[in-house]
Amino acid sequence: MTITRREFIAGVGSITLLASPVFNVRAAGLQKRNLVIIMLRGGMDGLTAVPPRDKRLNSARPDILVKKTQKLTSDFDLHPSLETFHELWKAGQAGVVHATNIPYTKRSHFEGQNLMESGGHVPYGESTGWLGRGLEAAELGGLAISLPMPLLLRGKVVQDNFYPTHMSMPHKPELMTIAGSYPEGSALRKAMEKVISRPKSMMQQSNSNDAADLADTAATELARADGPRVAVFDLDGFDTHAAQGGDDGAHGEKLSDYDEIINRLRDGLGDAFDNTLILTLTEFGRKLDQNGGYGTEHGYGTAIMMAGGLVKQTIHADWPGLKSKELFEGQDLNATIDARAVYCSAMAACFDVDFAYMRKHTFWDEPLPDLTDALFKV
Amino acid sequence: MKRDFFRKVGFGIAPGESVPTDPLAWAQAQMDAVPDLSWKGDIPTGEALMDHYAHWVYTDRKVLRKKHKKDRKAYKAAKEQLRYETGERFFENLELAIRHDAALNSGAPVFERLWFFWANHFAITDKDFMPEFTTGAYHRDVLRQHMTGSFVDLTKAATTSWAMIHNLDNSESIGPNSENGRRRRERGKVATVNENHARELMELHTVSPAAGYTQDDVIALSYVMAGWEHKHTKKRQECNPVHFNQRNHQPGTHTVLGKQYKQRGLNSSNKLLDAIEDLCAHPDCRRFIALKLCRHFICDQPTDAMMQPIILAWEDSDGDLPTVHKALLQVAWDYTGIEQKFQNPEVWFLQMVNMAGMAWPPSPKTMTYTFKNKPRRDQRKPESMLRELGLLPYRPPQPNGFSDMSSDWLSPELLIRRLAFSSESGTRISANLDFDALIDSNFDNADEIKAYLSPFTTRFGRAETLFPSYWMLMA
């Protein structure tokens, strides 16, 4: 049998779908809750996405001020590009954790992204990601939709991934022969075993190369009762050193890409959206002051945007303030909440495991507070 | 004889090619001169491509958007036509053809592998229209031409190139106390440096975070660099050559990693060049480059024993690249058969093409473009193929370039691409291809591989099992 699959290419990023119950036993007994992670690479600016009502922003960012904001609370507004997010907020299905970041302060994208995915403290010190470890701890297997396997999802177990192509593969006997050339137990052999054991349902087709359509596909898969439980999107382009803009501009456009993904997920998931949690990750925020090129430099504290039926309508923050003495190193919004507490709480909520158990298996039992009740409806 | 070496540092041995009797000497001899590009078709100059880029951005932004302000459909149609006129859909394919032709036909495949390496080290990300008009020419004109000089000269050339200055926003940098900075502030406008380029110059291009630089060092180096920019003009937009603009430069002496940089001569342009000298002479720089070279060619986690000869060669020669490259090749030779590296998709593809003698890249005749219509499917093949494989060399998503770690290239889907390309290769190889000769020239375990292939008698079956086999993926 020659397996033919049609072309399916992501324009903006890639998605990863995980934890298909096809592969595991434990998931069969669980209520199906979906966890979607959207990685915003380059440093998403929490002060642009969810600006606080503080006049200091006006003087710090005269040329890139967000003006046509949408109201969230008496203290915080929302960027005009985040239309879907605002609708969800009004429906009680969106929330924000603000002034948060991973415990990393050195402003390098690559170290920061590595830590945002690994959850550790030493850049490049871990070969697994916190979601990969969390899935293992929850005894859930995995399936990814993206060409490479993001660090976030790597664990001791090799996760599967999926990214359609129109090309043909060798027949099964040839695949068995090829697998035989790979050393027993090697990562190559494990990857090949995933390929060989693929169910027909993974030979899904799409002729679209539009990133938003990729979100539709992810939603369809997540909505299936026996479909995957976790999806990961990867969006880059948030590193707006120049032409960041306020209402319009590069940062707003990227936020709009994010908003379109949650829009498509909401529509595609239907009722399953009620049992879904969509979380953003980024490596750091951006400096309070704009630079001379209408952009901003690498900063520290930022916001996590959360959407979906499992999210409580809240802005969860221990707000540090924007006075110069309140800023981190005199230049950035400080981070007062360890973002990993949010990640760990989200996994505990979605994978139906105890927070302390999850913390032990994914974050080395570091003293992260349990935010499950504060943030999620589970 | 360690035949893996021909793939470890090259693209394998082609049908009919004689196997070098002294592989290490063969490889090292390729380091002393920049080989001519073998592409027999048109090779546009960087300047000509910049003219196309300027025409494209100016006409789109300043003409078409205004002319068709009220008619979105007409704007879209006119813009599509402009794409063809400027080659916006074509040049990336041509550059890939030039790159792959060099890999297969320049006569110095080991040099070409190192060219690929440096192009990825001084990476230009997928930004604006750089993959379409800039990055290929920057690899050819800026990086390739400096590969037989010193690392410091290569770094100076890359750092002050239009490609890098634009890619990392240095034209947006204004020293707060510069002439323009003070004027802007008097008018109530913001004037600050852009830290992007300075940070990556240290983190990615030279000393790496191991040097322990601080945020103050990053800002100081941004001051040093402020003023290195391209002009923005109405007719050419950002497409103007890089120059040093004293009026945007932060005056005074700046301290980076404990060293002071001050003006010598009539302007301050020397400060950056002085800083690059010191960064390149820093012990963490040679260590970082040695690590990256070993990681690319030898194994994921290089040992001190692998890096040390390269570091010593660097110290003895002040970072003379041919000397450094030869030291690397010696180490690669020593570790051939001991350490194996999972080959990235592009290198693996070129090895398959070369060893099987497939027709690749498209011919100069195929790649002759009229600038009137959409490039044909066969003219767009290089780009579509590499996209499918998962590595478009002119489109790294981030300035750290493509990864050299196996784990970043190893997923079931990426493996499926290798399987699919191998499967399709059967239709593209000659019916007369002598598989036994291919195996004899390229592998030391020829008997094992021949036994493995023995159940398959057609070229289709042999191609699709040989090329994704362990021995072919690793070198």
Coordinates of C-alpha atoms in Angstrom, one line a residue, chain B residues 139-310:
Chain B
H139 CA 26.2 34.4 1.4
R140 CA 28.0 34.6 -1.9
D141 CA 29.5 38.1 -1.8
V142 CA 30.1 38.8 1.9
L143 CA 30.7 35.4 3.6
R144 CA 32.2 33.2 0.9
Q145 CA 34.7 35.8 -0.2
H146 CA 36.1 36.0 3.3
M147 CA 36.5 32.3 4.1
T148 CA 40.2 32.3 3.2
G149 CA 41.0 35.2 5.5
S150 CA 40.8 35.7 9.2
F151 CA 37.7 35.2 11.4
V152 CA 37.9 38.8 12.5
D153 CA 37.7 40.0 8.9
L154 CA 34.8 37.7 8.2
T155 CA 33.1 39.1 11.3
K156 CA 33.7 42.7 10.3
A157 CA 32.4 42.1 6.8
A158 CA 29.2 40.3 8.1
T159 CA 28.6 42.8 10.9
T160 CA 28.8 45.9 8.6
S161 CA 26.9 44.2 5.7
W162 CA 23.6 45.6 4.6
A163 CA 22.0 42.2 5.3
M164 CA 23.1 42.1 9.0
I165 CA 22.6 45.8 9.7
H166 CA 19.1 45.6 8.3
N167 CA 18.3 42.2 9.7
L168 CA 19.2 43.2 13.3
D169 CA 17.8 46.8 13.1
N170 CA 21.0 48.7 13.7
S171 CA 19.8 51.5 11.3
E172 CA 17.2 52.2 14.0
S173 CA 19.8 52.9 16.6
I174 CA 20.4 56.5 17.7
G175 CA 22.9 57.4 20.5
P176 CA 20.9 59.4 23.0
N177 CA 23.7 62.0 23.2
S178 CA 24.4 62.0 19.5
E179 CA 23.8 65.1 17.4
N180 CA 20.5 63.7 16.1
G181 CA 19.7 62.2 19.4
R182 CA 19.9 65.5 21.2
R183 CA 17.9 67.2 18.4
R184 CA 15.2 64.6 18.6
R185 CA 14.9 65.0 22.4
E186 CA 14.7 68.7 22.1
R187 CA 11.6 68.1 19.9
G188 CA 10.2 65.8 22.5
K189 CA 11.0 62.7 20.6
V190 CA 12.6 59.5 21.8
A191 CA 16.2 58.8 20.9
T192 CA 17.7 55.6 22.1
V193 CA 20.0 52.8 20.9
N194 CA 18.6 49.6 19.5
E195 CA 20.3 46.7 21.3
N196 CA 19.4 43.9 18.9
H197 CA 22.5 43.8 16.8
A198 CA 25.0 44.4 19.6
R199 CA 23.5 41.6 21.7
E200 CA 23.6 39.1 18.8
L201 CA 27.1 40.2 17.8
M202 CA 28.3 39.0 21.2
E203 CA 25.8 36.2 21.9
L204 CA 25.6 34.5 18.5
H205 CA 28.5 35.7 16.4
T206 CA 31.5 35.9 18.7
V207 CA 32.0 35.3 22.5
S208 CA 28.6 33.7 23.4
P209 CA 27.0 34.1 26.8
A210 CA 29.9 32.1 28.3
A211 CA 31.9 35.4 28.3
G212 CA 29.6 36.6 31.0
Y213 CA 28.8 40.0 29.5
T214 CA 26.1 42.1 31.3
Q215 CA 23.2 44.3 30.2
D216 CA 25.6 47.3 30.6
D217 CA 28.0 45.6 28.2
V218 CA 25.2 45.2 25.7
I219 CA 24.2 48.8 25.9
A220 CA 27.8 50.0 25.7
L221 CA 28.3 47.9 22.5
S222 CA 25.1 49.4 21.2
Y223 CA 26.6 52.8 21.7
V224 CA 29.7 51.7 19.9
M225 CA 27.6 50.5 17.0
A226 CA 25.2 53.4 16.8
G227 CA 25.6 55.2 13.5
W228 CA 26.3 52.1 11.4
E229 CA 23.2 52.2 9.2
H230 CA 21.7 52.4 5.8
K231 CA 20.0 55.6 4.6
H232 CA 16.3 55.6 4.0
T233 CA 15.4 57.4 0.8
K234 CA 12.1 58.0 -0.9
K235 CA 13.0 56.3 -4.2
R236 CA 14.9 53.3 -2.7
Q237 CA 13.4 53.2 0.7
E238 CA 15.7 51.1 3.0
C239 CA 17.7 49.8 0.0
N240 CA 20.8 51.9 0.3
P241 CA 24.4 50.9 1.2
V242 CA 25.6 50.8 4.8
H243 CA 27.7 53.8 5.9
F244 CA 28.8 55.2 9.2
N245 CA 26.7 58.2 10.3
Q246 CA 28.6 60.1 13.0
R247 CA 25.5 62.2 13.7
N248 CA 23.7 59.2 15.2
H249 CA 26.7 57.9 17.0
Q250 CA 26.9 58.1 20.8
P251 CA 29.9 60.2 21.6
G252 CA 32.5 59.4 24.2
T253 CA 34.4 56.3 25.4
H254 CA 32.4 53.1 25.9
T255 CA 33.5 50.1 27.9
V256 CA 32.6 46.6 26.7
L257 CA 33.8 43.5 28.7
G258 CA 36.3 45.7 30.5
K259 CA 37.8 47.2 27.3
Q260 CA 37.5 50.9 26.4
Y261 CA 36.6 52.1 22.9
K262 CA 37.3 55.7 21.9
Q263 CA 37.5 57.6 18.7
R264 CA 40.7 57.5 16.7
G265 CA 40.9 59.8 13.7
L266 CA 38.1 61.9 12.1
N267 CA 35.1 59.9 13.1
S268 CA 34.1 57.2 15.5
S269 CA 33.7 54.4 13.0
N270 CA 36.9 52.7 14.3
K271 CA 35.2 51.9 17.6
L272 CA 33.1 49.1 16.3
L273 CA 36.0 47.6 14.3
D274 CA 38.2 47.9 17.4
A275 CA 35.5 46.2 19.5
I276 CA 35.2 43.4 16.9
E277 CA 38.9 42.8 17.1
D278 CA 38.7 42.3 20.8
L279 CA 35.6 40.2 20.7
C280 CA 37.2 37.9 18.1
A281 CA 40.4 37.7 20.2
H282 CA 38.5 36.8 23.3
P283 CA 39.1 33.2 24.5
D284 CA 35.4 32.5 24.7
C285 CA 35.1 33.4 21.0
R286 CA 37.5 30.7 19.7
R287 CA 36.1 28.2 22.2
F288 CA 32.5 29.0 21.0
I289 CA 33.4 28.7 17.3
A290 CA 35.3 25.4 17.9
L291 CA 32.3 24.1 19.7
K292 CA 30.0 25.0 16.9
L293 CA 32.3 23.6 14.2
C294 CA 32.6 20.3 16.1
R295 CA 28.9 20.2 16.8
H296 CA 28.1 20.7 13.1
F297 CA 30.6 18.1 11.8
I298 CA 31.4 15.6 14.5
C299 CA 28.8 15.1 17.3
D300 CA 26.1 16.8 19.3
Q301 CA 28.2 17.1 22.5
P302 CA 31.8 17.8 21.5
T303 CA 34.5 17.0 24.1
D304 CA 37.4 19.2 25.0
A305 CA 39.7 16.8 23.3
M306 CA 37.9 17.5 20.0
M307 CA 37.8 21.3 20.5
Q308 CA 41.4 21.8 21.8
P309 CA 43.3 21.3 18.5
I310 CA 41.0 23.8 16.8

